[in-house]
JSON list of C-alpha atoms and ligand atoms in Angstrom, two decimals:
[
{"chain": "A", "resi": 1362, "resn": "MET", "atom": "CA", "xyz": [108.90, 109.24, 98.82]},
{"chain": "A", "resi": 1363, "resn": "ARG", "atom": "CA", "xyz": [112.46, 108.16, 99.50]},
{"chain": "A", "resi": 1364, "resn": "ILE", "atom": "CA", "xyz": [113.16, 107.55, 103.30]},
{"chain": "A", "resi": 1365, "resn": "ASP", "atom": "CA", "xyz": [116.18, 109.84, 103.33]},
{"chain": "A", "resi": 1366, "resn": "LYS", "atom": "CA", "xyz": [114.20, 112.85, 101.80]},
{"chain": "A", "resi": 1367, "resn": "LEU", "atom": "CA", "xyz": [111.33, 112.20, 104.27]},
{"chain": "A", "resi": 1368, "resn": "LEU", "atom": "CA", "xyz": [113.68, 112.25, 107.36]},
{"chain": "A", "resi": 1369, "resn": "ALA", "atom": "CA", "xyz": [115.61, 115.29, 105.85]},
{"chain": "A", "resi": 1370, "resn": "ASN", "atom": "CA", "xyz": [112.63, 117.01, 105.52]},
{"chain": "A", "resi": 1371, "resn": "MET", "atom": "CA", "xyz": [111.22, 116.49, 108.92]},
{"chain": "A", "resi": 1372, "resn": "GLY", "atom": "CA", "xyz": [114.37, 117.78, 110.30]},
{"chain": "A", "resi": 1373, "resn": "TYR", "atom": "CA", "xyz": [116.36, 114.70, 111.25]},
{"chain": "A", "resi": 1374, "resn": "GLY", "atom": "CA", "xyz": [119.64, 116.23, 109.60]},
{"chain": "A", "resi": 1375, "resn": "THR", "atom": "CA", "xyz": [121.02, 116.41, 106.01]},
{"chain": "A", "resi": 1376, "resn": "ARG", "atom": "CA", "xyz": [120.86, 113.62, 103.48]},
{"chain": "A", "resi": 1377, "resn": "LYS", "atom": "CA", "xyz": [124.23, 112.62, 104.42]},
{"chain": "A", "resi": 1378, "resn": "GLU", "atom": "CA", "xyz": [123.68, 112.66, 108.20]},
{"chain": "A", "resi": 1379, "resn": "VAL", "atom": "CA", "xyz": [120.22, 110.85, 107.69]},
{"chain": "A", "resi": 1380, "resn": "LYS", "atom": "CA", "xyz": [122.29, 108.02, 105.48]},
{"chain": "A", "resi": 1381, "resn": "ASN", "atom": "CA", "xyz": [124.36, 107.54, 108.53]},
{"chain": "A", "resi": 1382, "resn": "LEU", "atom": "CA", "xyz": [121.58, 107.42, 111.01]},
{"chain": "A", "resi": 1383, "resn": "LEU", "atom": "CA", "xyz": [119.85, 104.97, 108.64]},
{"chain": "A", "resi": 1384, "resn": "LYS", "atom": "CA", "xyz": [123.18, 103.11, 108.59]},
{"chain": "A", "resi": 1385, "resn": "SER", "atom": "CA", "xyz": [123.50, 103.03, 112.35]},
{"chain": "A", "resi": 1386, "resn": "GLY", "atom": "CA", "xyz": [120.25, 101.13, 112.53]},
{"chain": "A", "resi": 1387, "resn": "GLY", "atom": "CA", "xyz": [118.22, 103.87, 114.38]},
{"chain": "A", "resi": 1388, "resn": "VAL", "atom": "CA", "xyz": [115.13, 103.88, 112.03]},
{"chain": "A", "resi": 1389, "resn": "ARG", "atom": "CA", "xyz": [112.40, 101.47, 111.76]},
{"chain": "A", "resi": 1390, "resn": "VAL", "atom": "CA", "xyz": [109.55, 101.37, 109.07]},
{"chain": "A", "resi": 1391, "resn": "ASN", "atom": "CA", "xyz": [106.49, 99.40, 110.22]},
{"chain": "A", "resi": 1392, "resn": "ASN", "atom": "CA", "xyz": [108.39, 98.05, 112.93]},
{"chain": "A", "resi": 1393, "resn": "GLU", "atom": "CA", "xyz": [111.26, 96.48, 110.77]},
{"chain": "A", "resi": 1394, "resn": "PRO", "atom": "CA", "xyz": [114.74, 97.95, 110.83]},
{"chain": "A", "resi": 1395, "resn": "GLU", "atom": "CA", "xyz": [115.66, 99.77, 107.67]},
{"chain": "A", "resi": 1396, "resn": "LYS", "atom": "CA", "xyz": [119.01, 100.71, 106.63]},
{"chain": "A", "resi": 1397, "resn": "SER", "atom": "CA", "xyz": [118.76, 101.74, 102.79]},
{"chain": "A", "resi": 1398, "resn": "PRO", "atom": "CA", "xyz": [118.32, 105.61, 102.07]},
{"chain": "A", "resi": 1399, "resn": "LYS", "atom": "CA", "xyz": [116.88, 104.61, 98.69]},
{"chain": "A", "resi": 1400, "resn": "THR", "atom": "CA", "xyz": [113.79, 102.66, 100.19]},
{"chain": "A", "resi": 1401, "resn": "HIS", "atom": "CA", "xyz": [110.61, 104.21, 99.30]},
{"chain": "A", "resi": 1402, "resn": "VAL", "atom": "CA", "xyz": [107.97, 105.02, 102.06]},
{"chain": "A", "resi": 1403, "resn": "ASP", "atom": "CA", "xyz": [104.38, 106.21, 101.94]},
{"chain": "A", "resi": 1404, "resn": "PRO", "atom": "CA", "xyz": [104.50, 108.89, 104.58]},
{"chain": "A", "resi": 1405, "resn": "GLU", "atom": "CA", "xyz": [100.76, 109.04, 104.90]},
{"chain": "A", "resi": 1406, "resn": "LYS", "atom": "CA", "xyz": [100.50, 105.08, 105.90]},
{"chain": "A", "resi": 1407, "resn": "ASP", "atom": "CA", "xyz": [103.87, 103.70, 106.79]},
{"chain": "A", "resi": 1408, "resn": "VAL", "atom": "CA", "xyz": [105.05, 104.14, 110.45]},
{"chain": "A", "resi": 1409, "resn": "VAL", "atom": "CA", "xyz": [108.49, 105.55, 110.46]},
{"chain": "A", "resi": 1410, "resn": "THR", "atom": "CA", "xyz": [110.44, 105.63, 113.73]},
{"chain": "A", "resi": 1411, "resn": "VAL", "atom": "CA", "xyz": [113.86, 107.18, 114.80]},
{"chain": "A", "resi": 1412, "resn": "MET", "atom": "CA", "xyz": [115.11, 105.81, 117.89]},
{"chain": "A", "resi": 1413, "resn": "GLY", "atom": "CA", "xyz": [111.64, 104.60, 118.94]},
{"chain": "A", "resi": 1414, "resn": "GLU", "atom": "CA", "xyz": [110.02, 108.11, 118.33]},
{"chain": "A", "resi": 1415, "resn": "THR", "atom": "CA", "xyz": [107.30, 108.20, 115.54]},
{"chain": "A", "resi": 1416, "resn": "VAL", "atom": "CA", "xyz": [108.09, 110.67, 112.68]},
{"chain": "A", "resi": 1417, "resn": "GLU", "atom": "CA", "xyz": [105.16, 113.10, 112.25]},
{"chain": "A", "resi": 1418, "resn": "TYR", "atom": "CA", "xyz": [105.00, 113.68, 108.85]},
{"chain": "A", "resi": 1419, "resn": "ARG", "atom": "CA", "xyz": [103.59, 117.10, 107.35]},
{"chain": "A", "resi": 1420, "resn": "LYS", "atom": "CA", "xyz": [103.60, 117.96, 103.85]},
{"chain": "A", "resi": 1421, "resn": "TYR", "atom": "CA", "xyz": [102.75, 121.85, 104.18]},
{"chain": "A", "resi": 1422, "resn": "ILE", "atom": "CA", "xyz": [103.73, 124.73, 106.01]},
{"chain": "A", "resi": 1423, "resn": "TYR", "atom": "CA", "xyz": [101.80, 127.97, 106.55]},
{"chain": "A", "resi": 1424, "resn": "LEU", "atom": "CA", "xyz": [103.42, 131.07, 108.17]},
{"chain": "A", "resi": 1425, "resn": "MET", "atom": "CA", "xyz": [102.49, 134.57, 108.88]},
{"chain": "A", "resi": 1426, "resn": "LEU", "atom": "CA", "xyz": [105.00, 137.24, 108.65]},
{"chain": "A", "resi": 1427, "resn": "ASN", "atom": "CA", "xyz": [105.12, 140.72, 109.54]},
{"chain": "A", "resi": 1428, "resn": "LYS", "atom": "CA", "xyz": [107.35, 141.92, 106.55]},
{"chain": "A", "resi": 1429, "resn": "PRO", "atom": "CA", "xyz": [109.74, 144.65, 107.36]},
{"chain": "A", "resi": 1430, "resn": "GLY", "atom": "CA", "xyz": [110.45, 147.34, 104.64]},
{"chain": "A", "resi": 1431, "resn": "ASP", "atom": "CA", "xyz": [113.86, 146.02, 103.54]},
{"chain": "A", "resi": 1432, "resn": "LEU", "atom": "CA", "xyz": [113.24, 142.20, 102.48]},
{"chain": "A", "resi": 1433, "resn": "LEU", "atom": "CA", "xyz": [112.32, 141.23, 98.99]},
{"chain": "A", "resi": 1434, "resn": "SER", "atom": "CA", "xyz": [109.28, 138.98, 98.60]},
{"chain": "A", "resi": 1435, "resn": "ALA", "atom": "CA", "xyz": [111.20, 136.29, 96.61]},
{"chain": "A", "resi": 1436, "resn": "THR", "atom": "CA", "xyz": [112.73, 132.84, 97.52]},
{"chain": "A", "resi": 1437, "resn": "GLU", "atom": "CA", "xyz": [116.50, 134.15, 96.73]},
{"chain": "A", "resi": 1438, "resn": "ASP", "atom": "CA", "xyz": [118.27, 137.04, 95.18]},
{"chain": "A", "resi": 1439, "resn": "PRO", "atom": "CA", "xyz": [122.01, 137.62, 94.48]},
{"chain": "A", "resi": 1440, "resn": "HIS", "atom": "CA", "xyz": [121.85, 141.07, 96.04]},
{"chain": "A", "resi": 1441, "resn": "ASP", "atom": "CA", "xyz": [119.25, 141.51, 98.68]},
{"chain": "A", "resi": 1442, "resn": "MET", "atom": "CA", "xyz": [117.97, 139.56, 101.88]},
{"chain": "A", "resi": 1443, "resn": "THR", "atom": "CA", "xyz": [114.66, 137.63, 101.12]},
{"chain": "A", "resi": 1444, "resn": "VAL", "atom": "CA", "xyz": [111.66, 136.88, 103.28]},
{"chain": "A", "resi": 1445, "resn": "ILE", "atom": "CA", "xyz": [113.02, 133.25, 102.99]},
{"chain": "A", "resi": 1446, "resn": "ASP", "atom": "CA", "xyz": [116.34, 134.08, 104.19]},
{"chain": "A", "resi": 1447, "resn": "ILE", "atom": "CA", "xyz": [115.37, 135.00, 107.70]},
{"chain": "A", "resi": 1448, "resn": "LEU", "atom": "CA", "xyz": [113.36, 131.80, 108.39]},
{"chain": "A", "resi": 1449, "resn": "GLN", "atom": "CA", "xyz": [114.54, 129.17, 110.76]},
{"chain": "A", "resi": 1450, "resn": "PRO", "atom": "CA", "xyz": [116.29, 126.15, 108.96]},
{"chain": "A", "resi": 1451, "resn": "GLU", "atom": "CA", "xyz": [113.71, 123.76, 110.05]},
{"chain": "A", "resi": 1452, "resn": "ASP", "atom": "CA", "xyz": [111.10, 126.13, 108.33]},
{"chain": "A", "resi": 1453, "resn": "GLN", "atom": "CA", "xyz": [113.21, 126.46, 105.15]},
{"chain": "A", "resi": 1454, "resn": "ILE", "atom": "CA", "xyz": [113.44, 122.66, 104.81]},
{"chain": "A", "resi": 1455, "resn": "PHE", "atom": "CA", "xyz": [109.80, 122.77, 103.46]},
{"chain": "A", "resi": 1456, "resn": "GLU", "atom": "CA", "xyz": [110.95, 125.02, 100.53]},
{"chain": "A", "resi": 1457, "resn": "PRO", "atom": "CA", "xyz": [108.24, 127.71, 101.21]},
{"chain": "A", "resi": 1458, "resn": "PHE", "atom": "CA", "xyz": [107.78, 130.65, 99.17]},
{"chain": "A", "resi": 1459, "resn": "PRO", "atom": "CA", "xyz": [105.72, 134.00, 99.57]},
{"chain": "A", "resi": 1460, "resn": "VAL", "atom": "CA", "xyz": [102.22, 134.09, 98.32]},
{"chain": "A", "resi": 1461, "resn": "GLY", "atom": "CA", "xyz": [102.19, 137.04, 96.10]},
{"chain": "A", "resi": 1462, "resn": "ARG", "atom": "CA", "xyz": [104.45, 139.94, 96.37]},
{"chain": "A", "resi": 1463, "resn": "LEU", "atom": "CA", "xyz": [104.67, 142.90, 98.61]},
{"chain": "A", "resi": 1464, "resn": "ASP", "atom": "CA", "xyz": [107.28, 145.58, 97.35]},
{"chain": "A", "resi": 1465, "resn": "LYS", "atom": "CA", "xyz": [110.46, 145.69, 99.14]},
{"chain": "A", "resi": 1466, "resn": "ASP", "atom": "CA", "xyz": [109.68, 148.90, 101.12]},
{"chain": "A", "resi": 1467, "resn": "THR", "atom": "CA", "xyz": [105.98, 147.53, 102.04]},
{"chain": "A", "resi": 1468, "resn": "GLU", "atom": "CA", "xyz": [105.63, 146.25, 105.38]},
{"chain": "A", "resi": 1469, "resn": "GLY", "atom": "CA", "xyz": [103.08, 143.90, 107.12]},
{"chain": "A", "resi": 1470, "resn": "LEU", "atom": "CA", "xyz": [101.29, 140.59, 106.29]},
{"chain": "A", "resi": 1471, "resn": "LEU", "atom": "CA", "xyz": [102.88, 138.16, 104.15]},
{"chain": "A", "resi": 1472, "resn": "LEU", "atom": "CA", "xyz": [101.89, 134.46, 103.92]},
{"chain": "A", "resi": 1473, "resn": "ILE", "atom": "CA", "xyz": [104.76, 132.11, 103.40]},
{"chain": "A", "resi": 1474, "resn": "THR", "atom": "CA", "xyz": [103.56, 128.59, 102.26]},
{"chain": "A", "resi": 1475, "resn": "ASN", "atom": "CA", "xyz": [104.83, 125.61, 100.27]},
{"chain": "A", "resi": 1476, "resn": "ASP", "atom": "CA", "xyz": [101.14, 124.73, 99.28]},
{"chain": "A", "resi": 1477, "resn": "GLY", "atom": "CA", "xyz": [101.07, 125.80, 95.69]},
{"chain": "A", "resi": 1478, "resn": "GLN", "atom": "CA", "xyz": [97.44, 125.27, 95.16]},
{"chain": "A", "resi": 1479, "resn": "LEU", "atom": "CA", "xyz": [96.55, 127.64, 98.26]},
{"chain": "A", "resi": 1480, "resn": "ALA", "atom": "CA", "xyz": [98.80, 130.24, 96.92]},
{"chain": "A", "resi": 1481, "resn": "HIS", "atom": "CA", "xyz": [97.49, 130.31, 93.47]},
{"chain": "A", "resi": 1482, "resn": "ARG", "atom": "CA", "xyz": [93.91, 130.62, 94.75]},
{"chain": "A", "resi": 1483, "resn": "LEU", "atom": "CA", "xyz": [94.79, 133.39, 97.00]},
{"chain": "A", "resi": 1484, "resn": "THR", "atom": "CA", "xyz": [96.49, 135.42, 94.41]},
{"chain": "A", "resi": 1485, "resn": "SER", "atom": "CA", "xyz": [93.78, 134.66, 91.86]},
{"chain": "A", "resi": 1486, "resn": "PRO", "atom": "CA", "xyz": [92.08, 137.73, 90.88]},
{"chain": "A", "resi": 1487, "resn": "LYS", "atom": "CA", "xyz": [88.84, 135.43, 89.90]},
{"chain": "A", "resi": 1488, "resn": "LYS", "atom": "CA", "xyz": [88.46, 134.63, 93.74]},
{"chain": "A", "resi": 1489, "resn": "ASP", "atom": "CA", "xyz": [87.92, 138.34, 94.64]},
{"chain": "A", "resi": 1490, "resn": "ILE", "atom": "CA", "xyz": [89.49, 138.15, 98.09]},
{"chain": "A", "resi": 1491, "resn": "GLY", "atom": "CA", "xyz": [90.30, 141.62, 99.55]},
{"chain": "A", "resi": 1492, "resn": "LYS", "atom": "CA", "xyz": [93.60, 142.77, 100.53]},
{"chain": "A", "resi": 1493, "resn": "THR", "atom": "CA", "xyz": [93.44, 145.59, 102.82]},
{"chain": "A", "resi": 1494, "resn": "TYR", "atom": "CA", "xyz": [96.36, 148.07, 103.27]},
{"chain": "A", "resi": 1495, "resn": "TYR", "atom": "CA", "xyz": [97.04, 151.05, 105.52]},
{"chain": "A", "resi": 1496, "resn": "ALA", "atom": "CA", "xyz": [98.96, 153.87, 103.69]},
{"chain": "A", "resi": 1497, "resn": "THR", "atom": "CA", "xyz": [100.16, 157.45, 104.21]},
{"chain": "A", "resi": 1498, "resn": "ILE", "atom": "CA", "xyz": [99.60, 159.64, 101.26]},
{"chain": "A", "resi": 1499, "resn": "ASP", "atom": "CA", "xyz": [101.52, 162.75, 100.41]},
{"chain": "A", "resi": 1500, "resn": "GLY", "atom": "CA", "xyz": [98.45, 165.04, 99.37]},
{"chain": "A", "resi": 1501, "resn": "LYS", "atom": "CA", "xyz": [94.97, 165.58, 100.49]},
{"chain": "A", "resi": 1502, "resn": "VAL", "atom": "CA", "xyz": [92.74, 162.43, 99.86]},
{"chain": "A", "resi": 1503, "resn": "SER", "atom": "CA", "xyz": [89.14, 163.49, 99.17]},
{"chain": "A", "resi": 1504, "resn": "GLU", "atom": "CA", "xyz": [85.75, 162.07, 98.58]},
{"chain": "A", "resi": 1505, "resn": "GLU", "atom": "CA", "xyz": [86.38, 162.23, 94.86]},
{"chain": "A", "resi": 1506, "resn": "ASP", "atom": "CA", "xyz": [89.21, 159.84, 95.29]},
{"chain": "A", "resi": 1507, "resn": "VAL", "atom": "CA", "xyz": [86.84, 157.57, 97.20]},
{"chain": "A", "resi": 1508, "resn": "THR", "atom": "CA", "xyz": [84.22, 157.63, 94.43]},
{"chain": "A", "resi": 1509, "resn": "ALA", "atom": "CA", "xyz": [86.89, 157.40, 91.77]},
{"chain": "A", "resi": 1510, "resn": "PHE", "atom": "CA", "xyz": [88.30, 154.31, 93.39]},
{"chain": "A", "resi": 1511, "resn": "SER", "atom": "CA", "xyz": [85.06, 152.74, 93.97]},
{"chain": "A", "resi": 1512, "resn": "LYS", "atom": "CA", "xyz": [84.47, 152.82, 90.13]},
{"chain": "A", "resi": 1513, "resn": "GLY", "atom": "CA", "xyz": [88.04, 151.51, 89.22]},
{"chain": "A", "resi": 1514, "resn": "ILE", "atom": "CA", "xyz": [91.22, 153.64, 88.42]},
{"chain": "A", "resi": 1515, "resn": "GLU", "atom": "CA", "xyz": [92.99, 153.80, 85.12]},
{"chain": "A", "resi": 1516, "resn": "LEU", "atom": "CA", "xyz": [96.49, 153.02, 85.76]},
{"chain": "A", "resi": 1517, "resn": "ASP", "atom": "CA", "xyz": [99.57, 154.45, 83.87]},
{"chain": "A", "resi": 1518, "resn": "ASP", "atom": "CA", "xyz": [99.45, 151.50, 81.24]},
{"chain": "A", "resi": 1519, "resn": "GLY", "atom": "CA", "xyz": [95.68, 151.91, 80.36]},
{"chain": "A", "resi": 1520, "resn": "TYR", "atom": "CA", "xyz": [94.39, 149.03, 82.77]},
{"chain": "A", "resi": 1521, "resn": "VAL", "atom": "CA", "xyz": [91.41, 149.98, 84.73]},
{"chain": "A", "resi": 1522, "resn": "THR", "atom": "CA", "xyz": [91.31, 148.31, 88.26]},
{"chain": "A", "resi": 1523, "resn": "LYS", "atom": "CA", "xyz": [88.45, 146.66, 89.77]},
{"chain": "A", "resi": 1524, "resn": "PRO", "atom": "CA", "xyz": [86.47, 148.68, 92.07]},
{"chain": "A", "resi": 1525, "resn": "ALA", "atom": "CA", "xyz": [88.27, 149.29, 95.26]},
{"chain": "A", "resi": 1526, "resn": "GLU", "atom": "CA", "xyz": [87.19, 150.54, 98.79]},
{"chain": "A", "resi": 1527, "resn": "LEU", "atom": "CA", "xyz": [88.99, 153.53, 100.02]},
{"chain": "A", "resi": 1528, "resn": "GLU", "atom": "CA", "xyz": [88.41, 154.76, 103.64]},
{"chain": "A", "resi": 1529, "resn": "ILE", "atom": "CA", "xyz": [89.77, 158.13, 104.47]},
{"chain": "A", "resi": 1530, "resn": "LEU", "atom": "CA", "xyz": [91.05, 157.99, 108.13]},
{"chain": "A", "resi": 1531, "resn": "LYS", "atom": "CA", "xyz": [92.63, 161.35, 108.00]},
{"chain": "A", "resi": 1532, "resn": "SER", "atom": "CA", "xyz": [92.44, 163.94, 105.19]},
{"chain": "A", "resi": 1533, "resn": "ASN", "atom": "CA", "xyz": [95.33, 166.36, 105.23]},
{"chain": "A", "resi": 1534, "resn": "ASP", "atom": "CA", "xyz": [98.55, 167.45, 103.61]},
{"chain": "A", "resi": 1535, "resn": "ILE", "atom": "CA", "xyz": [99.71, 164.10, 104.70]},
{"chain": "A", "resi": 1536, "resn": "SER", "atom": "CA", "xyz": [96.51, 161.82, 104.70]},
{"chain": "A", "resi": 1537, "resn": "GLU", "atom": "CA", "xyz": [96.01, 158.34, 106.04]},
{"chain": "A", "resi": 1538, "resn": "ILE", "atom": "CA", "xyz": [93.80, 155.82, 104.57]},
{"chain": "A", "resi": 1539, "resn": "GLU", "atom": "CA", "xyz": [92.93, 152.24, 104.31]},
{"chain": "A", "resi": 1540, "resn": "LEU", "atom": "CA", "xyz": [92.27, 150.69, 100.87]},
{"chain": "A", "resi": 1541, "resn": "THR", "atom": "CA", "xyz": [90.92, 147.21, 99.94]},
{"chain": "A", "resi": 1542, "resn": "ILE", "atom": "CA", "xyz": [91.52, 145.89, 96.50]},
{"chain": "A", "resi": 1543, "resn": "THR", "atom": "CA", "xyz": [90.94, 142.51, 95.06]},
{"chain": "A", "resi": 1544, "resn": "GLU", "atom": "CA", "xyz": [93.84, 142.26, 92.54]},
{"chain": "A", "resi": 1545, "resn": "GLY", "atom": "CA", "xyz": [97.53, 142.38, 92.90]},
{"chain": "A", "resi": 1546, "resn": "LYS", "atom": "CA", "xyz": [99.15, 144.26, 89.83]},
{"chain": "A", "resi": 1547, "resn": "PHE", "atom": "CA", "xyz": [102.47, 145.42, 89.94]},
{"chain": "A", "resi": 1548, "resn": "HIS", "atom": "CA", "xyz": [102.65, 148.40, 92.60]},
{"chain": "A", "resi": 1549, "resn": "GLN", "atom": "CA", "xyz": [98.84, 148.67, 92.32]},
{"chain": "A", "resi": 1550, "resn": "VAL", "atom": "CA", "xyz": [98.20, 150.58, 95.47]},
{"chain": "A", "resi": 1551, "resn": "LYS", "atom": "CA", "xyz": [101.17, 153.18, 94.59]},
{"chain": "A", "resi": 1552, "resn": "ARG", "atom": "CA", "xyz": [99.98, 153.48, 91.17]},
{"chain": "A", "resi": 1553, "resn": "MET", "atom": "CA", "xyz": [96.26, 154.05, 92.04]},
{"chain": "A", "resi": 1554, "resn": "PHE", "atom": "CA", "xyz": [97.29, 157.18, 93.89]},
{"chain": "A", "resi": 1555, "resn": "GLU", "atom": "CA", "xyz": [99.65, 158.19, 91.47]},
{"chain": "A", "resi": 1556, "resn": "ALA", "atom": "CA", "xyz": [96.63, 158.31, 88.96]},
{"chain": "A", "resi": 1557, "resn": "VAL", "atom": "CA", "xyz": [95.13, 160.70, 91.28]},
{"chain": "A", "resi": 1558, "resn": "GLY", "atom": "CA", "xyz": [97.93, 162.91, 91.58]},
{"chain": "A", "resi": 1559, "resn": "LYS", "atom": "CA", "xyz": [99.15, 161.50, 95.06]},
{"chain": "A", "resi": 1560, "resn": "ARG", "atom": "CA", "xyz": [102.01, 159.69, 96.33]},
{"chain": "A", "resi": 1561, "resn": "VAL", "atom": "CA", "xyz": [102.22, 156.55, 98.80]},
{"chain": "A", "resi": 1562, "resn": "THR", "atom": "CA", "xyz": [104.73, 157.48, 101.37]},
{"chain": "A", "resi": 1563, "resn": "TYR", "atom": "CA", "xyz": [104.32, 154.48, 103.56]},
{"chain": "A", "resi": 1564, "resn": "LEU", "atom": "CA", "xyz": [102.37, 151.04, 102.83]},
{"chain": "A", "resi": 1565, "resn": "LYS", "atom": "CA", "xyz": [101.40, 148.33, 105.11]},
{"chain": "A", "resi": 1566, "resn": "ARG", "atom": "CA", "xyz": [99.29, 145.23, 104.55]},
{"chain": "A", "resi": 1567, "resn": "LEU", "atom": "CA", "xyz": [96.86, 144.72, 107.26]},
{"chain": "A", "resi": 1568, "resn": "LYS", "atom": "CA", "xyz": [94.53, 141.86, 106.40]},
{"chain": "A", "resi": 1569, "resn": "ILE", "atom": "CA", "xyz": [93.96, 139.18, 103.40]},
{"chain": "A", "resi": 1570, "resn": "GLY", "atom": "CA", "xyz": [90.28, 138.67, 103.39]},
{"chain": "A", "resi": 1571, "resn": "GLU", "atom": "CA", "xyz": [89.42, 138.81, 107.23]},
{"chain": "A", "resi": 1572, "resn": "LEU", "atom": "CA", "xyz": [92.88, 137.14, 108.15]},
{"chain": "A", "resi": 1573, "resn": "HIS", "atom": "CA", "xyz": [94.43, 139.92, 110.04]},
{"chain": "A", "resi": 1574, "resn": "LEU", "atom": "CA", "xyz": [97.96, 140.58, 110.69]},
{"chain": "A", "resi": 1575, "resn": "ASP", "atom": "CA", "xyz": [98.89, 139.41, 114.11]},
{"chain": "A", "resi": 1576, "resn": "GLU", "atom": "CA", "xyz": [99.72, 142.58, 116.00]},
{"chain": "A", "resi": 1577, "resn": "GLU", "atom": "CA", "xyz": [101.84, 140.80, 118.37]},
{"chain": "A", "resi": 1578, "resn": "LEU", "atom": "CA", "xyz": [104.44, 140.18, 115.73]},
{"chain": "A", "resi": 1579, "resn": "GLU", "atom": "CA", "xyz": [107.02, 142.67, 115.45]},
{"chain": "A", "resi": 1580, "resn": "LEU", "atom": "CA", "xyz": [108.67, 143.52, 112.19]},
{"chain": "A", "resi": 1581, "resn": "GLY", "atom": "CA", "xyz": [110.52, 140.63, 110.86]},
{"chain": "A", "resi": 1582, "resn": "GLU", "atom": "CA", "xyz": [108.76, 138.16, 113.23]},
{"chain": "A", "resi": 1583, "resn": "TYR", "atom": "CA", "xyz": [106.60, 135.14, 112.00]},
{"chain": "A", "resi": 1584, "resn": "ARG", "atom": "CA", "xyz": [104.64, 132.43, 113.23]},
{"chain": "A", "resi": 1585, "resn": "GLU", "atom": "CA", "xyz": [102.58, 129.51, 111.88]},
{"chain": "A", "resi": 1586, "resn": "LEU", "atom": "CA", "xyz": [99.03, 129.87, 111.05]},
{"chain": "A", "resi": 1587, "resn": "GLY", "atom": "CA", "xyz": [96.40, 128.72, 113.67]},
{"chain": "A", "resi": 1588, "resn": "ASP", "atom": "CA", "xyz": [94.01, 125.90, 112.51]},
{"chain": "A", "resi": 1589, "resn": "ASP", "atom": "CA", "xyz": [91.23, 128.54, 112.65]},
{"chain": "A", "resi": 1590, "resn": "GLU", "atom": "CA", "xyz": [93.10, 130.63, 110.33]},
{"chain": "A", "resi": 1591, "resn": "LEU", "atom": "CA", "xyz": [94.26, 127.96, 107.98]},
{"chain": "A", "resi": 1592, "resn": "ASP", "atom": "CA", "xyz": [90.50, 126.72, 107.66]},
{"chain": "A", "resi": 1593, "resn": "TYR", "atom": "CA", "xyz": [89.33, 130.13, 107.08]},
{"chain": "A", "resi": 1594, "resn": "LEU", "atom": "CA", "xyz": [91.63, 130.53, 104.12]},
{"chain": "A", "resi": 1595, "resn": "LEU", "atom": "CA", "xyz": [90.98, 126.97, 102.65]},
{"chain": "A", "resi": 1596, "resn": "THR", "atom": "CA", "xyz": [87.41, 127.84, 103.04]},
{"chain": "A", "resi": 1597, "resn": "ILE", "atom": "CA", "xyz": [87.28, 131.28, 101.05]},
{"chain": "A", "resi": 1598, "resn": "THR", "atom": "CA", "xyz": [89.70, 129.87, 98.42]},
{"chain": "A", "resi": 1599, "resn": "LYS", "atom": "CA", "xyz": [87.31, 127.20, 97.63]},
{"chain": "A", "resi": 1600, "resn": "LEU", "atom": "CA", "xyz": [84.24, 129.34, 97.40]},
{"chain": "A", "resi": 1601, "resn": "ASN", "atom": "CA", "xyz": [83.33, 130.08, 93.59]},
{"chain": "A", "resi": 1602, "resn": "ASP", "atom": "CA", "xyz": [85.11, 127.00, 92.39]},
{"chain": "B", "resi": 297, "resn": "URA", "atom": "N1", "xyz": [100.49, 147.76, 96.04]},
{"chain": "B", "resi": 297, "resn": "URA", "atom": "C1", "xyz": [101.89, 148.44, 96.03]},
{"chain": "B", "resi": 297, "resn": "URA", "atom": "O1", "xyz": [101.83, 149.44, 95.43]},
{"chain": "B", "resi": 297, "resn": "URA", "atom": "N2", "xyz": [102.85, 147.78, 96.71]},
{"chain": "B", "resi": 297, "resn": "URA", "atom": "C2", "xyz": [102.59, 146.59, 97.48]},
{"chain": "B", "resi": 297, "resn": "URA", "atom": "O2", "xyz": [103.58, 146.26, 97.96]},
{"chain": "B", "resi": 297, "resn": "URA", "atom": "C3", "xyz": [101.18, 146.01, 97.39]},
{"chain": "B", "resi": 297, "resn": "URA", "atom": "C4", "xyz": [100.30, 146.78, 96.89]}
]
C-alpha cells in the first residue's frame, strides 16, 4: 500500500496534507526517513512512525448504529441523508457501508463495516442467522398467525419465506410482537404481515443472532463493536462453511 494512502486512512490528514508531512521529514519507515508519497509499505510488517509516534494500522472498522427512522441504509444518495453521512470523518475514512438494509423508516440495530466478507456472510440466507424485530401492528395478531409464520408465509410475489418465529407480546387492535427471520427479502417483515391482512406501523431491529442493540445508544448514536461482539459475529458466520 502507498504510504500516503496508509497515512491518510489512519487519519493523518488528506493526501495533500500527508504529502507535506512526508516532505517535512516527520515520517520514518523502519527507522529510515521517508519523503516520497509513492513509496509502498507493508502495513502489517513495516514500522511507520510520524513525529516518533508509531502508526497503528487497522484495516477494518466495525460499528453498531441505533438507526433512526429518517436515514437511508446506503453509502450515498442525491436526496436523502444516509447512515454513512452521520459518521465521524475518522470513521468515514475507512469507506464503510451498511450490512444489509433496513427501510428508511425502520429503527434499531444496523451494523456498518468495510469488511466485505463478514457483511456477505451475515446477510447470506444460507447461514440461517436470525434477525429479530420488534413491531407494532395495526390489527389483532393471533395464534393462527404464529402457526402460519412458523410454516413460512407466501408473499405478494409468490415467494414463500422460510419459517419465522413470531412471539405475541400484546394482542389487541394494535398488537405488539417480536419476529425472528433468517432472510432479508425486500420489506420482508411488512410484507409478511400484509400477507395475513395486517399492517406494520413501527419496526425496530433488536438483534442479529445474539448480538443485541446496545440500549445505551440513543437513536442516531453509534459505537465500535467490542472484542467479544466481533468474535461472536466472526464465529457464527464461520459455522456451516
Ligand atoms: N423488514 C422490513 O419490512 N423492513 C425492514 O427494514 C427490515 C425487515
